[in-house]
PDB file of C-alpha atoms in Angstrom:
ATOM      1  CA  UNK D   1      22.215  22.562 -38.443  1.00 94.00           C
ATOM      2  CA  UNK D   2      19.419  23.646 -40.513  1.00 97.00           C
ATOM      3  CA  UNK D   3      18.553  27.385 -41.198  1.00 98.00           C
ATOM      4  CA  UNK D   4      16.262  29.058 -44.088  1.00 98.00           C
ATOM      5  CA  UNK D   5      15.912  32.762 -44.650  1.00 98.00           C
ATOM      6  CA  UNK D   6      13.248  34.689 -46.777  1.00 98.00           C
ATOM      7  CA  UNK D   7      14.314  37.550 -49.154  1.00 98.00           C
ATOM      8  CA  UNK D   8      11.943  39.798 -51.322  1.00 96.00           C
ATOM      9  CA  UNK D   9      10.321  42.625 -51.242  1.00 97.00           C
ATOM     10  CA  UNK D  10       8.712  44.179 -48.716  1.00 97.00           C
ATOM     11  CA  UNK D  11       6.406  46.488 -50.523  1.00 98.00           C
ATOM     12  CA  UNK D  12       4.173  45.360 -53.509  1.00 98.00           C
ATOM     13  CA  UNK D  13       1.559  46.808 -55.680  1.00 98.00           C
ATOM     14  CA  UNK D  14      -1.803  45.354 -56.180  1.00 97.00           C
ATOM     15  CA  UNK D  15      -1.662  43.252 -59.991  1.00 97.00           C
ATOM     16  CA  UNK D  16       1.942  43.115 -59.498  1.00 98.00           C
ATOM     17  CA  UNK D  17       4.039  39.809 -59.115  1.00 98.00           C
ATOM     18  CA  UNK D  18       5.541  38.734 -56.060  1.00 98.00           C
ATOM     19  CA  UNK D  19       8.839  36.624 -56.187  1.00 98.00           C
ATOM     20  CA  UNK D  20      10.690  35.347 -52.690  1.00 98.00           C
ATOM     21  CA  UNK D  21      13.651  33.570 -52.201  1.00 98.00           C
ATOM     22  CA  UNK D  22      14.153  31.002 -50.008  1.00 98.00           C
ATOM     23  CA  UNK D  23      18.243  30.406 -49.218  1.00 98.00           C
ATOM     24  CA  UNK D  24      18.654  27.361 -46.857  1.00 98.00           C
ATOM     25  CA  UNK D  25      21.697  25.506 -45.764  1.00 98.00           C
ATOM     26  CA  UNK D  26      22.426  22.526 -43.625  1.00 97.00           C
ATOM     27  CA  UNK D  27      20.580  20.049 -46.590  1.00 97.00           C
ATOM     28  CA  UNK D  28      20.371  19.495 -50.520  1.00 96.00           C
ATOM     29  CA  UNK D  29      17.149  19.681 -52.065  1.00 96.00           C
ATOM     30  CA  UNK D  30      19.361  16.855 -54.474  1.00 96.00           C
ATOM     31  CA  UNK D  31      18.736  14.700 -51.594  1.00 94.00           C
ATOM     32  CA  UNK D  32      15.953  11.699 -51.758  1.00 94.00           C
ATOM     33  CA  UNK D  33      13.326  12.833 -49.352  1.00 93.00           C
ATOM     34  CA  UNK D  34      13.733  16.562 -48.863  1.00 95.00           C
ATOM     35  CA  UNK D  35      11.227  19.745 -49.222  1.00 97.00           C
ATOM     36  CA  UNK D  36      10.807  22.953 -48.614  1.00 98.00           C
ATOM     37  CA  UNK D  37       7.370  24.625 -48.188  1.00 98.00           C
ATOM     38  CA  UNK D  38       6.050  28.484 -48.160  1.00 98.00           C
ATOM     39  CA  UNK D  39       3.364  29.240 -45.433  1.00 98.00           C
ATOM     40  CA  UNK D  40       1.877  32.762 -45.200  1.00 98.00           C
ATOM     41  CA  UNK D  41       0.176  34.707 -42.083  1.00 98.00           C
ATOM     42  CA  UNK D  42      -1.860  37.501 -42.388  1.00 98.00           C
ATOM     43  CA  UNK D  43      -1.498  39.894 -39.486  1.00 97.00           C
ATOM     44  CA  UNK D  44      -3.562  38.776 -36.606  1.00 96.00           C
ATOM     45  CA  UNK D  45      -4.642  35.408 -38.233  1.00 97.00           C
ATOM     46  CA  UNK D  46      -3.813  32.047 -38.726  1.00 97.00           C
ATOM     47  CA  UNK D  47      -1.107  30.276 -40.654  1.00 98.00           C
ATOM     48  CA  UNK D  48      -2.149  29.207 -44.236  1.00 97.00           C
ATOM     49  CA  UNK D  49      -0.061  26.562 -46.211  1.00 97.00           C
ATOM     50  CA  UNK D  50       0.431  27.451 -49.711  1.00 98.00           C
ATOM     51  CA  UNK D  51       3.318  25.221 -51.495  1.00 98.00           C
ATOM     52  CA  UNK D  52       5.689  22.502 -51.311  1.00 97.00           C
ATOM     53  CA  UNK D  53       8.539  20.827 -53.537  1.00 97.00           C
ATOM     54  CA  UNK D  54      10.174  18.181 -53.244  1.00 95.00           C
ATOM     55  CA  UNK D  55      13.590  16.547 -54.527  1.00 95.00           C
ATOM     56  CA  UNK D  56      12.416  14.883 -57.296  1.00 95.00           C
ATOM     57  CA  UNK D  57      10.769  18.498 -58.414  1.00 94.00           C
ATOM     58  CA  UNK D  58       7.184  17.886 -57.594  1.00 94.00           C
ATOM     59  CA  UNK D  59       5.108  20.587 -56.535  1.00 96.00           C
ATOM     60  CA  UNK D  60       1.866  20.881 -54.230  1.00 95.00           C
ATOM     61  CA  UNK D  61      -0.462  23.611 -53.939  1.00 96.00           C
ATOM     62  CA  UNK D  62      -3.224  24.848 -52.072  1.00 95.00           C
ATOM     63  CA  UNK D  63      -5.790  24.489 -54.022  1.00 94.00           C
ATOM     64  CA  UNK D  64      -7.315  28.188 -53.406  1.00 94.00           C
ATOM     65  CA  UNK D  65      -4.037  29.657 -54.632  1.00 97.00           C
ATOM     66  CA  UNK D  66      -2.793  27.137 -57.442  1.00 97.00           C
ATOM     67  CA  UNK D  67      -3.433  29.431 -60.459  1.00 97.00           C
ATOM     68  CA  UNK D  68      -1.195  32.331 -58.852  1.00 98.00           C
ATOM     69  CA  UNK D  69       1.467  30.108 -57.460  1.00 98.00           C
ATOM     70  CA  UNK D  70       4.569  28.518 -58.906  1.00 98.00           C
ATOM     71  CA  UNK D  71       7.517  27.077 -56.893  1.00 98.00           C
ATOM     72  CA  UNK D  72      10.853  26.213 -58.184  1.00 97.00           C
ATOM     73  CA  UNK D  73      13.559  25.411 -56.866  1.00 97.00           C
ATOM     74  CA  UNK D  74      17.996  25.757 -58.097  1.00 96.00           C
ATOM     75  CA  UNK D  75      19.846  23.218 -55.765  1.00 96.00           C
ATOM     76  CA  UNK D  76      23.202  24.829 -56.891  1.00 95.00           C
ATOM     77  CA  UNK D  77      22.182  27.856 -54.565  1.00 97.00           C
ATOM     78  CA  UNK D  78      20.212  25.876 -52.346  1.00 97.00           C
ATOM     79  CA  UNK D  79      17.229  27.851 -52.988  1.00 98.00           C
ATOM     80  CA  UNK D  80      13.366  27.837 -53.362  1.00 98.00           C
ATOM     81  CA  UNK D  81      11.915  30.719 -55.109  1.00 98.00           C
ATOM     82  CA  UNK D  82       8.122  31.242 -54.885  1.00 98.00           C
ATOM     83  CA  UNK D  83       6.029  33.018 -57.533  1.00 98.00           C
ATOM     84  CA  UNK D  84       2.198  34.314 -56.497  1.00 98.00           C
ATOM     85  CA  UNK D  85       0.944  36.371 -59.467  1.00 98.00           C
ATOM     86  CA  UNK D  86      -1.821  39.196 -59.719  1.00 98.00           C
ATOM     87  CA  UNK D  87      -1.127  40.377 -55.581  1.00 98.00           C
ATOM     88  CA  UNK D  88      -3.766  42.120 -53.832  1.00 98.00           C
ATOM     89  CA  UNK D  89      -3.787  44.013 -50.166  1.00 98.00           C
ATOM     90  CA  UNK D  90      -5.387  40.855 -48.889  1.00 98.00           C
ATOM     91  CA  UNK D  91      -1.997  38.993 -49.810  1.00 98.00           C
ATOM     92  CA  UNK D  92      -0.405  40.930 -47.265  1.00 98.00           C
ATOM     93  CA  UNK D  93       1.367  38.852 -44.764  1.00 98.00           C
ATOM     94  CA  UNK D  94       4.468  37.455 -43.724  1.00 98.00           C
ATOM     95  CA  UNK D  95       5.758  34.424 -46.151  1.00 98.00           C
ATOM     96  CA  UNK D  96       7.727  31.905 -44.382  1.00 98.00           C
ATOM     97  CA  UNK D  97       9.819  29.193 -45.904  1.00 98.00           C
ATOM     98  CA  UNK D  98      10.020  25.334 -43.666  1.00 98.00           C
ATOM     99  CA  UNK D  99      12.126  22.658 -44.399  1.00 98.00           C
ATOM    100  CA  UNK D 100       9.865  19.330 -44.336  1.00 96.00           C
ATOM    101  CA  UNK D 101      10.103  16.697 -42.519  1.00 94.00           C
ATOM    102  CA  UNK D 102       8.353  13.497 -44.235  1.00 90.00           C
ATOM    103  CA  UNK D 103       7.573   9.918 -41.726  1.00 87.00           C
ATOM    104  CA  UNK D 104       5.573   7.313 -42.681  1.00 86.00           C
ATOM    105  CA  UNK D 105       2.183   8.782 -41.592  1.00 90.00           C
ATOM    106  CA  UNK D 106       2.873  12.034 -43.317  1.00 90.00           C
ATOM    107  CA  UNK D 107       5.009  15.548 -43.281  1.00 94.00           C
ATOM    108  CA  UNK D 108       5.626  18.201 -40.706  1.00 97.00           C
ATOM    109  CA  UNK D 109       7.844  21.307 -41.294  1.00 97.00           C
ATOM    110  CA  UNK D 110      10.548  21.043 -38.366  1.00 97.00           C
ATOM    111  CA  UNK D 111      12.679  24.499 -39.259  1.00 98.00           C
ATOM    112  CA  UNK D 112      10.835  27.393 -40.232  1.00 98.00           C
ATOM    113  CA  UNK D 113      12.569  30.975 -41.183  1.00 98.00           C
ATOM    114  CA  UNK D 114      12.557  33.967 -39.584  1.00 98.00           C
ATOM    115  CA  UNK D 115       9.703  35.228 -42.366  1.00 98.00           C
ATOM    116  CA  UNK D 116       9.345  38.342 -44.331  1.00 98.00           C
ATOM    117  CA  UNK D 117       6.533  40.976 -44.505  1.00 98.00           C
ATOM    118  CA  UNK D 118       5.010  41.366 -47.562  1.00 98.00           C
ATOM    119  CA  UNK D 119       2.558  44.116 -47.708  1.00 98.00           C
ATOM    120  CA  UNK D 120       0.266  44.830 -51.162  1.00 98.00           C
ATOM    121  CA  UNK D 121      -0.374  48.544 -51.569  1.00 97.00           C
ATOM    122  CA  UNK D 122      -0.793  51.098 -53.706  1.00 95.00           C
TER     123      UNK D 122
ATOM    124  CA  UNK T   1     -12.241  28.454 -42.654  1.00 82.00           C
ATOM    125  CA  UNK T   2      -9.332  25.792 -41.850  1.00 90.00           C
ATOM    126  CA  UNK T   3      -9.840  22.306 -42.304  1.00 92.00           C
ATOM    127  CA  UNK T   4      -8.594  21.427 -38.883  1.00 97.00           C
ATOM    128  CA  UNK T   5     -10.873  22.850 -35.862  1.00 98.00           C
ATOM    129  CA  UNK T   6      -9.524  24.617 -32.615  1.00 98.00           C
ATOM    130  CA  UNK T   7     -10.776  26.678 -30.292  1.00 98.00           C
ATOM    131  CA  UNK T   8      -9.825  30.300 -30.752  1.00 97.00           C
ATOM    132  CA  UNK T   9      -8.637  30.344 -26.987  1.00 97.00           C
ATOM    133  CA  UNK T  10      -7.660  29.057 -23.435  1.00 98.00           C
ATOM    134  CA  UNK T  11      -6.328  30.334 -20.169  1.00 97.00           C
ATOM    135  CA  UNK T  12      -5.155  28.867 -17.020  1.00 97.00           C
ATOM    136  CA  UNK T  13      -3.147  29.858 -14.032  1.00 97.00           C
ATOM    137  CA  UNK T  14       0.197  28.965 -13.461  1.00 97.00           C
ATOM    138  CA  UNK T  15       1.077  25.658 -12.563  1.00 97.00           C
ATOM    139  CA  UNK T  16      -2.320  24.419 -13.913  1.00 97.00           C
ATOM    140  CA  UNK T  17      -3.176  21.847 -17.068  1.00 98.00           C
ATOM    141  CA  UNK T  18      -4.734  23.060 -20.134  1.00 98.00           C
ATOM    142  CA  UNK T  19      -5.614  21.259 -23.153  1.00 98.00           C
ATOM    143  CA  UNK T  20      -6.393  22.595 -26.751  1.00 98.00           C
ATOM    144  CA  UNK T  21      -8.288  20.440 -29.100  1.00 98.00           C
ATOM    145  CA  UNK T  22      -8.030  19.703 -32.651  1.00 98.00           C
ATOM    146  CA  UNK T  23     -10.409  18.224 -35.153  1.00 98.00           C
ATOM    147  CA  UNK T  24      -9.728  16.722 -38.393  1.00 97.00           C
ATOM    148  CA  UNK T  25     -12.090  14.835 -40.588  1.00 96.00           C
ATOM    149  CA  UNK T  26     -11.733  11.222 -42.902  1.00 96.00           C
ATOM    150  CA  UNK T  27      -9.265  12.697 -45.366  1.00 96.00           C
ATOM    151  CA  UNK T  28      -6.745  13.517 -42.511  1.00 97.00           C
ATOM    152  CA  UNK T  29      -6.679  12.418 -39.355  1.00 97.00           C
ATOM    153  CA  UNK T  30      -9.038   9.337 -40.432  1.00 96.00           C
ATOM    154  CA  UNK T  31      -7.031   8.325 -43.292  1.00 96.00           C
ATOM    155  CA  UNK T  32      -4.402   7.380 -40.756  1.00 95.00           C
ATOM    156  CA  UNK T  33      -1.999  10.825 -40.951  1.00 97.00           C
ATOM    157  CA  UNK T  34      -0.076  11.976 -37.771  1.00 97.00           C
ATOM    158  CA  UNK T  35      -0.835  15.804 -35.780  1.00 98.00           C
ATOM    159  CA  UNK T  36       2.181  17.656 -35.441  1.00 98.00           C
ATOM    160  CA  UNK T  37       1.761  21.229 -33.226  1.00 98.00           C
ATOM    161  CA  UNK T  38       3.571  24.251 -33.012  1.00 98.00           C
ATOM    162  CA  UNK T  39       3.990  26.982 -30.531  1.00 98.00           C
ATOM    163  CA  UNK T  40       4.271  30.501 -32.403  1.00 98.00           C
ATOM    164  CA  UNK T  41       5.523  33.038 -28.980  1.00 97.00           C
ATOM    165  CA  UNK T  42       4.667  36.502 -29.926  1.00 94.00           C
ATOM    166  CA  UNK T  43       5.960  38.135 -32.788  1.00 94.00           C
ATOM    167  CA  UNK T  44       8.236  35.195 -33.573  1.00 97.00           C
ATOM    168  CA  UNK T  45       7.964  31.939 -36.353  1.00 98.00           C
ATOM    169  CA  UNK T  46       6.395  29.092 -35.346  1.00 98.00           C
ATOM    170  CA  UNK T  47       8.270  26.499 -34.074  1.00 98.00           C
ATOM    171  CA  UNK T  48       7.803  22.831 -33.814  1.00 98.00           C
ATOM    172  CA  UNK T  49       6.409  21.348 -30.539  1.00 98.00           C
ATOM    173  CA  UNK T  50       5.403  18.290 -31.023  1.00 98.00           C
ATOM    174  CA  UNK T  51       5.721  15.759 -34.238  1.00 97.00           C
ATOM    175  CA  UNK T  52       4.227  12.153 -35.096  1.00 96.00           C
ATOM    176  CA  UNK T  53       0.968  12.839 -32.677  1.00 97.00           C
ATOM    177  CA  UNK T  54       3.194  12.570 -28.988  1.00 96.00           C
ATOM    178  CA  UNK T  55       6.970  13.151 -29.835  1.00 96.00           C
ATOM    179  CA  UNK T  56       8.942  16.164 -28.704  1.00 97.00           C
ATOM    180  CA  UNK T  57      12.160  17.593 -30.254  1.00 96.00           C
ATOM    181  CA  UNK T  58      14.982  17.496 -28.145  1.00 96.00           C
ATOM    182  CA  UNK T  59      14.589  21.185 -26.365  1.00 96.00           C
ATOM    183  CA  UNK T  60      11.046  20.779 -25.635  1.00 97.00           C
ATOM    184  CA  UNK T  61      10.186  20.372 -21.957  1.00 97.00           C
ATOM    185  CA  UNK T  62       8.148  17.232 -20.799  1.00 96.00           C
ATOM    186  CA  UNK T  63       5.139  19.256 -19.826  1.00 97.00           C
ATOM    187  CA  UNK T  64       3.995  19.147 -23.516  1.00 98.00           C
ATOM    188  CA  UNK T  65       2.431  16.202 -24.641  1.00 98.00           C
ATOM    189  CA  UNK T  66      -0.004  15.499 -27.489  1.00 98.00           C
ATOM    190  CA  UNK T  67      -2.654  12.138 -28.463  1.00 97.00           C
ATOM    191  CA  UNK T  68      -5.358  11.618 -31.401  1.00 97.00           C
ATOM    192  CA  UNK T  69      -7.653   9.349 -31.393  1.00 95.00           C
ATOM    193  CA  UNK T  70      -9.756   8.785 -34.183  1.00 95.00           C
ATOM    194  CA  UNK T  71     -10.283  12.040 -36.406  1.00 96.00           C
ATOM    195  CA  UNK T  72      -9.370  14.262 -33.017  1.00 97.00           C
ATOM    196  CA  UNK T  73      -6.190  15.286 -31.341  1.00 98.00           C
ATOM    197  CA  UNK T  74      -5.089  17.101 -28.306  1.00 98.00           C
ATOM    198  CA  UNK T  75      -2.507  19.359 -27.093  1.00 98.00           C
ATOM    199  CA  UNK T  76      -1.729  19.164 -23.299  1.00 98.00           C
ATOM    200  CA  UNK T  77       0.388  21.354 -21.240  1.00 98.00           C
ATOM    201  CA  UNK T  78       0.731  20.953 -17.728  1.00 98.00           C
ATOM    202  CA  UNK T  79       2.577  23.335 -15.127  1.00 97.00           C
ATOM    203  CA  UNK T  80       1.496  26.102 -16.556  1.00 98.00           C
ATOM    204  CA  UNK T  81       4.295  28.928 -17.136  1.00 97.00           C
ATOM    205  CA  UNK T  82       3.564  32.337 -18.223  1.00 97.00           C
ATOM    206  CA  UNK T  83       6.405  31.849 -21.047  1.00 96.00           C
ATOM    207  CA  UNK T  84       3.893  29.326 -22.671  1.00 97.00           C
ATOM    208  CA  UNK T  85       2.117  32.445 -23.082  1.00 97.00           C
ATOM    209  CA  UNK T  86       1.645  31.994 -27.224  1.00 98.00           C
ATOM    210  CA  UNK T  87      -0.402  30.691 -30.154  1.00 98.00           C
ATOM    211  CA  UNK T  88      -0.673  26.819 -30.481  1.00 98.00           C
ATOM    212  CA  UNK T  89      -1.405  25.708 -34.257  1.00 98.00           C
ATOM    213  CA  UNK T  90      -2.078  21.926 -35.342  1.00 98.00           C
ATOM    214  CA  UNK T  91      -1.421  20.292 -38.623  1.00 98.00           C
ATOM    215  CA  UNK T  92      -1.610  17.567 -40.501  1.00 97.00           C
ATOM    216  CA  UNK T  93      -1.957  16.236 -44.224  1.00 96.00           C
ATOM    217  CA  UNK T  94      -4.800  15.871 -46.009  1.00 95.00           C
ATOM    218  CA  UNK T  95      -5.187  13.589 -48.701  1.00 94.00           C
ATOM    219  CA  UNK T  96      -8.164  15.047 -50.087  1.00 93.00           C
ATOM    220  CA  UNK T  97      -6.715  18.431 -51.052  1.00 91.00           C
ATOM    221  CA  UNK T  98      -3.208  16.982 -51.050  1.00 90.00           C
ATOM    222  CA  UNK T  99      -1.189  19.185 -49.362  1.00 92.00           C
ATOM    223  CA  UNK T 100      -1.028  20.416 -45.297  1.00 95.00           C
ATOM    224  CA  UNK T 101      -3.217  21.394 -43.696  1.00 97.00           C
ATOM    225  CA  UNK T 102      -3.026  24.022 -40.399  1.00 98.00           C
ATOM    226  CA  UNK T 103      -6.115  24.613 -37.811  1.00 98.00           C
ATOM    227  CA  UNK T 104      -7.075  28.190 -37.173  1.00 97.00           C
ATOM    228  CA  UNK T 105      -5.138  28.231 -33.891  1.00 98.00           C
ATOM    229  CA  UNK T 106      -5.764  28.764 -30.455  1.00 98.00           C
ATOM    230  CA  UNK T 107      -4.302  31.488 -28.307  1.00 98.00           C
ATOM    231  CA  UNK T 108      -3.086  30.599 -24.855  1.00 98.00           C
ATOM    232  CA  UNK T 109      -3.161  33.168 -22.049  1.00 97.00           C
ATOM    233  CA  UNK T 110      -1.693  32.446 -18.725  1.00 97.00           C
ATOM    234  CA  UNK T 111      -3.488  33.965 -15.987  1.00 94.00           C
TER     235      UNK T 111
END
């Protein structure tokens, strides 16, 4: 069975750095064919996609957020750590971390954390 | 602004069929890449209802079914139940911007 949990902080201050931790279980990101990807939701709107990474290491971004974003990943811990520089209060959301699921005609994300509330204030 | 297109809302009465829509464009659902929708119940994570256009996980309950058709897809839900009382988001991949892509979703209100 597959389960992923966000960790990080809760509060942030605007400029400041932003690091959350992804800790999954029930796969290996050493695994041909595996990913994890973050997804954020602002309170009251819609879900935004903003990284991926795969087994073989590569990364996707959004392209809106690329410059502030950087996603690793340490298989020995099966974890995925994301990185979005230079927050601002209209970062606040909650940051969810999905374990995708690839096919043939493209990827869908079929286990999703519980998510964790990041707000950006002073 | 999301790349994929739903309405913002829908109601029905119990025991009635809705159906949310979703539009892509050319660089996703033209190019040949599969919807997948989830149902996001209040105050909870989303969670996958329907993958590959039409297919369910096991859990889901027959009433859901999805279709797309050109650079469109559908949701469908039929027997209306207050529990499907929630938000409905598409997706899909994009292979213009190279990454997924999520519509602006479309809350569901059961009458």
């Amino acid at each position: 069975q597959i389960t992923l949990q966000e960790s990080g902080p809760t509060l942030v201050k605007p400029t400041q750095t932003l690091t959350l931790t992804c800790t999954f279980s029930g796969f290996s990101l050493r695994t041909s064919g595996e990913g994890v990807g973050w997804i954020r939701q602002p309170p009251g709107k819609a879900l935004e996609w903003l990284a991926l990474i795969y087994w073989d290491d590569n990364e996707r971004y959004s392209p809106s957020l690329k410059t502030r974003l950087t996603i690793t990943k340490d298989t020995s811990k099966n974890q995925v750590l994301l990185t979005m520089t230079n927050m601002d209060p209209v970062d606040t959301a909650t940051y969810y971390c999905a374990h995708r699921r690839i096919t043939a005609a493209g990827q869908y994300l079929d286990y999703w954390g519980q998510g964790a509330l990041v707000t950006v204030s002073s | 602004q999301s790349v994929l297109t739903q309405p913002p809302s829908v109601s029905g009465a119990p025991g009635q069929r809705v159906t949310i829509s979703c539009t892509g464009s050319s660089s996703n659902f033209g190019a040949g890449y599969d919807v997948h929708w989830y149902q996001q119940l209040p105050g909870t994570a989303p969670k996958l209802l329907l993958f590959g256009n039409s297919n369910r996980p096991s859990g889901v309950p027959d009433r859901f079914s999805g279709s797309k058709s050109g650079t469109s897809a559908s949701l469908a839900i039929t027997g209306l139940q207050a529990e499907d009382e929630a938000d409905y988001y598409c997706q899909s991949f994009d292979s213009s911007l190279r990454g997924v892509v999520f519509g602006g979703g479309t809350k569901l209100t059961v009458l």
